[in-house]
Amino acid sequence: MQKIITLVLAGLGLGLGGLATTTVPGHAFQTKTSFKNIVYNDSHAYYKYRNVAYHAKHPKQNAYIWNDTHTKKLYNLKHYRNYTWFLTATGSYKGSHKWIQVTNTPGTKTGWIYRPQLVKGFNPKGYQIVRRRFKQPEYAGDYFHVKSATKNAYLWNWTHTKKLLNLKSVTNQSLYRSNSVQVRHNGKTQWYYYVRAQKNGKSVFGYAASSALVAGKTPNHLGRNLLFPDDFVTTKDYLQYLNHSKYQKLARSIIKLFPNTPVDLGLSRIAAFNYATNDTWDEDTPEMVSTKGYTHIVSFDSVATYLMKHPNQTNAQKLKAIKRLLAQQGYPQSKRNRLSNYQLGIYVINNLMGGRTDEDGSVHKGNWYGLVIAKTD
């Protein structure tokens, strides 16, 4: 009679909770490794870290974590004295059932160790991640920004031993939270958010104390040269971007063509998503947004179309064509000067590197042009 053996695989990585089951028919479970009778840990245990937490029994002595074939020493625990290790599987080696597979919090170091060389529980030294939560919106999702531009606060690695960057240097970035961790240090606990920031054009992932962040996207865009319509919070911070970005020169010139028509962020989003031409989207075009609150919308489609067809023209050439097209649509300068009861919606990515990114990460020049006017209810 055949035996049916079910293995429960718990993926550590960042989630410590990915669950998959595999049913293997056969007379016995055969493994390619030197470890036998492997039983993978129930993923539900990871929601209670204390149930699977271990640390070195003698942190100053040699104690090795081995590879799957027990042919190579991967890590010596005395070099990781502040680590807490988490149980992922149990197994046997040469008849001993006291071997366990462990991993660190991010799942970057995994291997087998003789269990008596460990003791149960979190490491009493250093900063220890004792809980991790992914439930939205309480612990994951949403954007945050740095609370203070003058006080030092840091993005840390998971062991809280390396400062990845000073958060006060990225007050102009919106930081997306992918999960939250509770960190214990000297008997006290604090929540940290796992976020991504940009440093020297590269993504940096790390843990920031929740007390150093504020919910919501940043209203500060100084130094940012390429932002998308949903990156803004209010008309005020959108105007900051339009007025200071070195790549918004064409937009600033177009705005001057409507001297008595103030820019409005809501209408600019409508221009970008409902009436624009663009080549920045690799797959589906963006969904249209609600026009509630706006009436008498006039879209200058001929302007957007022309700009898309002539991306390599100079700004002076583009502006000359825009004036001509506006006049042809019945909006010469004399009429535009009288549009004091209208709002202006404008969004421009003007042949800018980084405006389009392929799925493989390749960066290209992109264009996105939208221009409308409308009244508000």
GROMACS .gro file of C-alpha atoms in nm:
model
  377
    1MET     CA    1   0.000   0.000   0.000
    2GLN     CA    2   0.142   0.336  -0.098
    3LYS     CA    3   0.191   0.611   0.156
    4ILE     CA    4   0.081   0.967   0.082
    5ILE     CA    5   0.303   1.227   0.241
    6THR     CA    6   0.200   1.593   0.248
    7LEU     CA    7   0.467   1.858   0.289
    8VAL     CA    8   0.374   2.202   0.415
    9LEU     CA    9   0.621   2.454   0.284
   10ALA     CA   10   0.650   2.787   0.457
   11GLY     CA   11   0.824   3.058   0.255
   12LEU     CA   12   1.020   3.291   0.479
   13GLY     CA   13   1.161   3.571   0.264
   14LEU     CA   14   0.988   3.894   0.346
   15GLY     CA   15   0.656   3.730   0.416
   16LEU     CA   16   0.727   3.445   0.654
   17GLY     CA   17   0.384   3.328   0.563
   18GLY     CA   18   0.362   3.207   0.202
   19LEU     CA   19   0.193   2.867   0.207
   20ALA     CA   20   0.205   2.585  -0.046
   21THR     CA   21   0.124   2.215  -0.012
   22THR     CA   22   0.266   1.931  -0.217
   23THR     CA   23   0.142   1.573  -0.212
   24VAL     CA   24   0.409   1.317  -0.301
   25PRO     CA   25   0.305   0.953  -0.369
   26GLY     CA   26   0.558   0.681  -0.296
   27HIS     CA   27   0.676   0.419  -0.046
   28ALA     CA   28   0.885   0.678   0.138
   29PHE     CA   29   0.983   1.038   0.104
   30GLN     CA   30   1.315   1.060  -0.077
   31THR     CA   31   1.527   1.371  -0.048
   32LYS     CA   32   1.831   1.466  -0.252
   33THR     CA   33   1.994   1.616   0.056
   34SER     CA   34   2.181   1.440   0.334
   35PHE     CA   35   1.901   1.522   0.574
   36LYS     CA   36   1.614   1.275   0.607
   37ASN     CA   37   1.259   1.278   0.744
   38ILE     CA   38   1.220   1.647   0.672
   39VAL     CA   39   0.905   1.811   0.804
   40TYR     CA   40   0.851   2.172   0.707
   41ASN     CA   41   0.711   2.404   0.966
   42ASP     CA   42   0.347   2.512   0.966
   43SER     CA   43   0.335   2.862   0.821
   44HIS     CA   44   0.075   2.971   1.077
   45ALA     CA   45   0.347   2.961   1.341
   46TYR     CA   46   0.515   3.257   1.179
   47TYR     CA   47   0.237   3.483   1.293
   48LYS     CA   48   0.369   3.415   1.643
   49TYR     CA   49   0.742   3.456   1.603
   50ARG     CA   50   0.813   3.345   1.958
   51ASN     CA   51   0.701   2.993   1.867
   52VAL     CA   52   0.984   2.950   1.617
   53ALA     CA   53   1.254   3.187   1.745
   54TYR     CA   54   1.601   3.064   1.845
   55HIS     CA   55   1.938   3.218   1.919
   56ALA     CA   56   2.289   3.088   1.988
   57LYS     CA   57   2.334   2.907   2.320
   58HIS     CA   58   2.699   3.006   2.342
   59PRO     CA   59   2.736   3.313   2.115
   60LYS     CA   60   3.116   3.329   2.152
   61GLN     CA   61   3.174   2.968   2.054
   62ASN     CA   62   3.181   2.806   1.710
   63ALA     CA   63   2.844   2.672   1.599
   64TYR     CA   64   2.781   2.612   1.232
   65ILE     CA   65   2.485   2.629   0.997
   66TRP     CA   66   2.530   2.377   0.715
   67ASN     CA   67   2.413   2.348   0.356
   68ASP     CA   68   2.151   2.090   0.252
   69THR     CA   69   2.406   1.818   0.180
   70HIS     CA   70   2.601   1.878   0.501
   71THR     CA   71   2.916   1.934   0.297
   72LYS     CA   72   2.971   2.304   0.359
   73LYS     CA   73   2.964   2.528   0.663
   74LEU     CA   74   2.760   2.829   0.561
   75TYR     CA   75   2.759   3.045   0.873
   76ASN     CA   76   2.928   3.047   1.212
   77LEU     CA   77   2.690   3.169   1.481
   78LYS     CA   78   2.963   3.350   1.669
   79HIS     CA   79   2.979   3.594   1.378
   80TYR     CA   80   2.605   3.662   1.412
   81ARG     CA   81   2.575   3.715   1.786
   82ASN     CA   82   2.275   3.948   1.765
   83TYR     CA   83   2.074   3.728   1.529
   84THR     CA   84   1.747   3.560   1.604
   85TRP     CA   85   1.695   3.252   1.386
   86PHE     CA   86   1.357   3.112   1.289
   87LEU     CA   87   1.265   2.746   1.251
   88THR     CA   88   1.159   2.643   0.900
   89ALA     CA   89   1.194   2.262   0.913
   90THR     CA   90   1.304   1.966   1.123
   91GLY     CA   91   1.499   1.666   1.000
   92SER     CA   92   1.748   1.397   1.086
   93TYR     CA   93   2.113   1.344   1.002
   94LYS     CA   94   2.301   1.018   1.061
   95GLY     CA   95   2.021   0.895   1.283
   96SER     CA   96   1.996   1.207   1.496
   97HIS     CA   97   1.661   1.383   1.497
   98LYS     CA   98   1.798   1.697   1.659
   99TRP     CA   99   1.866   1.888   1.339
  100ILE     CA  100   1.658   2.188   1.234
  101GLN     CA  101   1.655   2.420   0.938
  102VAL     CA  102   1.659   2.791   1.031
  103THR     CA  103   1.664   3.124   0.855
  104ASN     CA  104   1.710   3.488   0.940
  105THR     CA  105   1.429   3.743   0.919
  106PRO     CA  106   1.463   3.839   0.551
  107GLY     CA  107   1.535   3.481   0.448
  108THR     CA  108   1.879   3.556   0.305
  109LYS     CA  109   2.064   3.306   0.527
  110THR     CA  110   1.918   2.958   0.555
  111GLY     CA  111   2.063   2.624   0.654
  112TRP     CA  112   2.075   2.332   0.899
  113ILE     CA  113   2.206   2.336   1.255
  114TYR     CA  114   2.226   2.095   1.546
  115ARG     CA  115   1.941   2.210   1.769
  116PRO     CA  116   2.124   2.179   2.108
  117GLN     CA  117   2.353   2.458   1.989
  118LEU     CA  118   2.054   2.694   2.008
  119VAL     CA  119   1.815   2.802   2.281
  120LYS     CA  120   1.450   2.889   2.232
  121GLY     CA  121   1.346   3.254   2.223
  122PHE     CA  122   1.449   3.589   2.085
  123ASN     CA  123   1.805   3.702   2.114
  124PRO     CA  124   1.828   3.929   2.422
  125LYS     CA  125   2.089   4.148   2.251
  126GLY     CA  126   2.048   4.411   1.984
  127TYR     CA  127   1.727   4.498   1.802
  128GLN     CA  128   1.496   4.203   1.743
  129ILE     CA  129   1.201   4.182   1.508
  130VAL     CA  130   0.937   4.008   1.717
  131ARG     CA  131   0.629   4.059   1.499
  132ARG     CA  132   0.562   4.121   1.132
  133ARG     CA  133   0.226   4.220   0.992
  134PHE     CA  134   0.096   4.254   0.634
  135LYS     CA  135  -0.274   4.325   0.688
  136GLN     CA  136  -0.400   4.626   0.497
  137PRO     CA  137  -0.455   4.905   0.574
  138GLU     CA  138  -0.341   4.871   0.935
  139TYR     CA  139   0.011   4.744   0.867
  140ALA     CA  140   0.076   4.757   0.492
  141GLY     CA  141  -0.004   4.968   0.192
  142ASP     CA  142  -0.035   5.345   0.175
  143TYR     CA  143   0.230   5.612   0.138
  144PHE     CA  144   0.419   5.796   0.408
  145HIS     CA  145   0.661   6.087   0.412
  146VAL     CA  146   0.932   6.201   0.650
  147LYS     CA  147   0.811   6.409   0.943
  148SER     CA  148   1.112   6.639   0.990
  149ALA     CA  149   1.363   6.788   0.747
  150THR     CA  150   1.597   6.891   1.029
  151LYS     CA  151   1.600   6.600   1.276
  152ASN     CA  152   1.811   6.293   1.211
  153ALA     CA  153   1.613   5.973   1.157
  154TYR     CA  154   1.742   5.671   0.971
  155LEU     CA  155   1.645   5.394   0.736
  156TRP     CA  156   1.798   5.079   0.889
  157ASN     CA  157   1.884   4.729   0.774
  158TRP     CA  158   1.682   4.450   0.936
  159THR     CA  159   1.934   4.389   1.216
  160HIS     CA  160   1.935   4.760   1.298
  161THR     CA  161   2.314   4.764   1.268
  162LYS     CA  162   2.358   4.974   0.955
  163LYS     CA  163   2.219   5.315   0.864
  164LEU     CA  164   2.118   5.296   0.499
  165LEU     CA  165   2.035   5.665   0.469
  166ASN     CA  166   1.929   5.966   0.672
  167LEU     CA  167   1.558   6.017   0.621
  168LYS     CA  168   1.584   6.394   0.639
  169SER     CA  169   1.756   6.375   0.299
  170VAL     CA  170   1.443   6.226   0.137
  171THR     CA  171   1.169   6.456   0.261
  172ASN     CA  172   1.077   6.510  -0.105
  173GLN     CA  173   0.992   6.142  -0.154
  174SER     CA  174   0.677   5.945  -0.086
  175LEU     CA  175   0.768   5.616   0.082
  176TYR     CA  176   0.547   5.314   0.019
  177ARG     CA  177   0.498   5.080   0.317
  178SER     CA  178   0.498   4.710   0.225
  179ASN     CA  179   0.477   4.572   0.580
  180SER     CA  180   0.526   4.661   0.945
  181VAL     CA  181   0.748   4.504   1.208
  182GLN     CA  182   0.757   4.537   1.583
  183VAL     CA  183   1.110   4.572   1.712
  184ARG     CA  184   1.221   4.496   2.068
  185HIS     CA  185   1.523   4.668   2.221
  186ASN     CA  186   1.618   4.693   2.587
  187GLY     CA  187   1.276   4.563   2.689
  188LYS     CA  188   1.085   4.823   2.485
  189THR     CA  189   0.902   4.772   2.155
  190GLN     CA  190   0.838   5.007   1.866
  191TRP     CA  191   0.678   4.968   1.525
  192TYR     CA  192   0.891   5.015   1.215
  193TYR     CA  193   0.774   5.037   0.853
  194TYR     CA  194   0.949   4.855   0.571
  195VAL     CA  195   0.971   5.117   0.295
  196ARG     CA  196   1.158   5.199  -0.022
  197ALA     CA  197   1.349   5.520  -0.084
  198GLN     CA  198   1.564   5.642  -0.372
  199LYS     CA  199   1.932   5.716  -0.320
  200ASN     CA  200   2.161   5.816  -0.606
  201GLY     CA  201   1.907   5.683  -0.854
  202LYS     CA  202   1.880   5.341  -0.689
  203SER     CA  203   1.613   5.189  -0.468
  204VAL     CA  204   1.700   5.141  -0.102
  205PHE     CA  205   1.478   4.918   0.112
  206GLY     CA  206   1.486   4.933   0.489
  207TYR     CA  207   1.310   4.988   0.818
  208ALA     CA  208   1.207   5.333   0.942
  209ALA     CA  209   1.063   5.406   1.285
  210SER     CA  210   0.693   5.483   1.250
  211SER     CA  211   0.744   5.785   1.476
  212ALA     CA  212   0.965   5.944   1.207
  213LEU     CA  213   0.698   5.921   0.934
  214VAL     CA  214   0.365   6.086   0.858
  215ALA     CA  215   0.081   5.922   0.667
  216GLY     CA  216   0.025   6.047   0.314
  217LYS     CA  217   0.230   6.147   0.012
  218THR     CA  218   0.485   6.420   0.053
  219PRO     CA  219   0.385   6.777  -0.042
  220ASN     CA  220   0.752   6.866  -0.096
  221HIS     CA  221   0.881   6.812  -0.450
  222LEU     CA  222   1.192   7.030  -0.451
  223GLY     CA  223   1.466   6.862  -0.649
  224ARG     CA  224   1.227   6.619  -0.821
  225ASN     CA  225   1.218   6.646  -1.198
  226LEU     CA  226   0.978   6.371  -1.301
  227LEU     CA  227   0.653   6.312  -1.117
  228PHE     CA  228   0.325   6.157  -1.227
  229PRO     CA  229  -0.027   6.298  -1.178
  230ASP     CA  230  -0.102   6.092  -0.866
  231ASP     CA  231   0.219   6.200  -0.691
  232PHE     CA  232   0.069   6.531  -0.581
  233VAL     CA  233  -0.144   6.618  -0.280
  234THR     CA  234  -0.279   6.967  -0.345
  235THR     CA  235  -0.266   7.238  -0.610
  236LYS     CA  236  -0.008   7.416  -0.393
  237ASP     CA  237   0.248   7.136  -0.410
  238TYR     CA  238   0.172   7.079  -0.780
  239LEU     CA  239   0.255   7.443  -0.846
  240GLN     CA  240   0.579   7.400  -0.652
  241TYR     CA  241   0.675   7.126  -0.894
  242LEU     CA  242   0.569   7.323  -1.203
  243ASN     CA  243   0.759   7.631  -1.092
  244HIS     CA  244   1.083   7.464  -0.986
  245SER     CA  245   1.139   7.155  -1.200
  246LYS     CA  246   1.394   7.219  -1.474
  247TYR     CA  247   1.195   6.988  -1.701
  248GLN     CA  248   0.872   7.189  -1.674
  249LYS     CA  249   0.990   7.484  -1.886
  250LEU     CA  250   0.739   7.408  -2.162
  251ALA     CA  251   0.459   7.377  -1.909
  252ARG     CA  252   0.551   7.712  -1.755
  253SER     CA  253   0.545   7.874  -2.101
  254ILE     CA  254   0.201   7.728  -2.174
  255ILE     CA  255   0.067   7.849  -1.838
  256LYS     CA  256   0.173   8.205  -1.928
  257LEU     CA  257  -0.055   8.183  -2.232
  258PHE     CA  258  -0.348   8.178  -1.986
  259PRO     CA  259  -0.257   8.472  -1.759
  260ASN     CA  260  -0.588   8.488  -1.571
  261THR     CA  261  -0.662   8.115  -1.558
  262PRO     CA  262  -0.511   7.954  -1.245
  263VAL     CA  263  -0.377   7.600  -1.253
  264ASP     CA  264  -0.586   7.345  -1.065
  265LEU     CA  265  -0.456   7.000  -0.963
  266GLY     CA  266  -0.791   6.822  -0.996
  267LEU     CA  267  -0.840   6.956  -1.345
  268SER     CA  268  -0.479   6.874  -1.433
  269ARG     CA  269  -0.545   6.511  -1.337
  270ILE     CA  270  -0.851   6.518  -1.565
  271ALA     CA  271  -0.635   6.659  -1.844
  272ALA     CA  272  -0.374   6.386  -1.790
  273PHE     CA  273  -0.606   6.088  -1.760
  274ASN     CA  274  -0.908   6.182  -1.972
  275TYR     CA  275  -0.782   6.399  -2.255
  276ALA     CA  276  -0.405   6.355  -2.293
  277THR     CA  277  -0.184   6.182  -2.544
  278ASN     CA  278   0.104   5.985  -2.401
  279ASP     CA  279   0.346   5.700  -2.469
  280THR     CA  280   0.447   5.628  -2.109
  281TRP     CA  281   0.216   5.329  -2.056
  282ASP     CA  282   0.348   4.995  -2.177
  283GLU     CA  283   0.021   4.806  -2.144
  284ASP     CA  284  -0.321   4.940  -2.047
  285THR     CA  285  -0.391   5.311  -2.073
  286PRO     CA  286  -0.474   5.482  -1.743
  287GLU     CA  287  -0.833   5.478  -1.629
  288MET     CA  288  -1.034   5.795  -1.672
  289VAL     CA  289  -1.105   5.995  -1.357
  290SER     CA  290  -1.423   6.164  -1.242
  291THR     CA  291  -1.498   6.514  -1.369
  292LYS     CA  292  -1.732   6.589  -1.079
  293GLY     CA  293  -1.703   6.952  -0.971
  294TYR     CA  294  -1.607   7.078  -1.317
  295THR     CA  295  -1.824   7.206  -1.601
  296HIS     CA  296  -1.774   7.355  -1.949
  297ILE     CA  297  -1.460   7.148  -2.003
  298VAL     CA  298  -1.271   7.247  -2.317
  299SER     CA  299  -0.996   7.009  -2.425
  300PHE     CA  300  -0.723   7.128  -2.658
  301ASP     CA  301  -0.674   6.794  -2.829
  302SER     CA  302  -0.499   6.944  -3.130
  303VAL     CA  303  -0.226   7.079  -2.902
  304ALA     CA  304  -0.172   6.744  -2.731
  305THR     CA  305  -0.167   6.563  -3.065
  306TYR     CA  306   0.082   6.805  -3.219
  307LEU     CA  307   0.320   6.784  -2.925
  308MET     CA  308   0.312   6.405  -2.936
  309LYS     CA  309   0.395   6.407  -3.307
  310HIS     CA  310   0.683   6.653  -3.270
  311PRO     CA  311   0.868   6.556  -2.951
  312ASN     CA  312   1.210   6.659  -3.081
  313GLN     CA  313   1.121   7.017  -3.166
  314THR     CA  314   1.261   7.293  -2.949
  315ASN     CA  315   1.036   7.447  -2.686
  316ALA     CA  316   1.024   7.767  -2.891
  317GLN     CA  317   0.898   7.575  -3.196
  318LYS     CA  318   0.642   7.391  -2.986
  319LEU     CA  319   0.517   7.710  -2.824
  320LYS     CA  320   0.474   7.880  -3.161
  321ALA     CA  321   0.263   7.587  -3.283
  322ILE     CA  322   0.059   7.584  -2.961
  323LYS     CA  323  -0.035   7.953  -3.006
  324ARG     CA  324  -0.143   7.884  -3.364
  325LEU     CA  325  -0.352   7.580  -3.268
  326LEU     CA  326  -0.520   7.761  -2.979
  327ALA     CA  327  -0.619   8.044  -3.212
  328GLN     CA  328  -0.754   7.797  -3.469
  329GLN     CA  329  -0.974   7.647  -3.196
  330GLY     CA  330  -1.114   7.992  -3.120
  331TYR     CA  331  -0.886   8.087  -2.832
  332PRO     CA  332  -0.648   8.360  -2.948
  333GLN     CA  333  -0.451   8.553  -2.690
  334SER     CA  334  -0.721   8.820  -2.660
  335LYS     CA  335  -0.980   8.560  -2.557
  336ARG     CA  336  -0.742   8.374  -2.329
  337ASN     CA  337  -0.678   8.701  -2.145
  338ARG     CA  338  -1.049   8.715  -2.056
  339LEU     CA  339  -1.075   8.361  -1.914
  340SER     CA  340  -1.081   8.476  -1.552
  341ASN     CA  341  -1.369   8.248  -1.454
  342TYR     CA  342  -1.196   7.932  -1.576
  343GLN     CA  343  -0.937   7.693  -1.427
  344LEU     CA  344  -0.645   7.545  -1.618
  345GLY     CA  345  -0.561   7.177  -1.629
  346ILE     CA  346  -0.215   7.093  -1.758
  347TYR     CA  347   0.018   6.797  -1.741
  348VAL     CA  348   0.342   6.770  -1.936
  349ILE     CA  349   0.618   6.514  -1.970
  350ASN     CA  350   0.821   6.661  -2.252
  351ASN     CA  351   1.051   6.407  -2.420
  352LEU     CA  352   1.205   6.323  -2.083
  353MET     CA  353   1.428   6.027  -2.002
  354GLY     CA  354   1.254   5.814  -1.741
  355GLY     CA  355   0.910   5.904  -1.870
  356ARG     CA  356   0.877   5.549  -2.002
  357THR     CA  357   1.009   5.231  -1.844
  358ASP     CA  358   0.976   4.881  -1.987
  359GLU     CA  359   0.890   4.579  -1.776
  360ASP     CA  360   1.253   4.468  -1.791
  361GLY     CA  361   1.361   4.798  -1.635
  362SER     CA  362   1.487   4.962  -1.955
  363VAL     CA  363   1.441   5.339  -1.939
  364HIS     CA  364   1.343   5.551  -2.240
  365LYS     CA  365   1.228   5.900  -2.318
  366GLY     CA  366   0.859   5.952  -2.263
  367ASN     CA  367   0.596   6.211  -2.356
  368TRP     CA  368   0.264   6.297  -2.197
  369TYR     CA  369   0.065   6.606  -2.289
  370GLY     CA  370  -0.272   6.718  -2.159
  371LEU     CA  371  -0.429   7.066  -2.171
  372VAL     CA  372  -0.785   7.168  -2.078
  373ILE     CA  373  -0.980   7.455  -1.926
  374ALA     CA  374  -1.302   7.432  -1.728
  375LYS     CA  375  -1.528   7.607  -1.483
  376THR     CA  376  -1.583   7.484  -1.130
  377ASP     CA  377  -1.925   7.415  -0.978
   0.00000   0.00000   0.00000
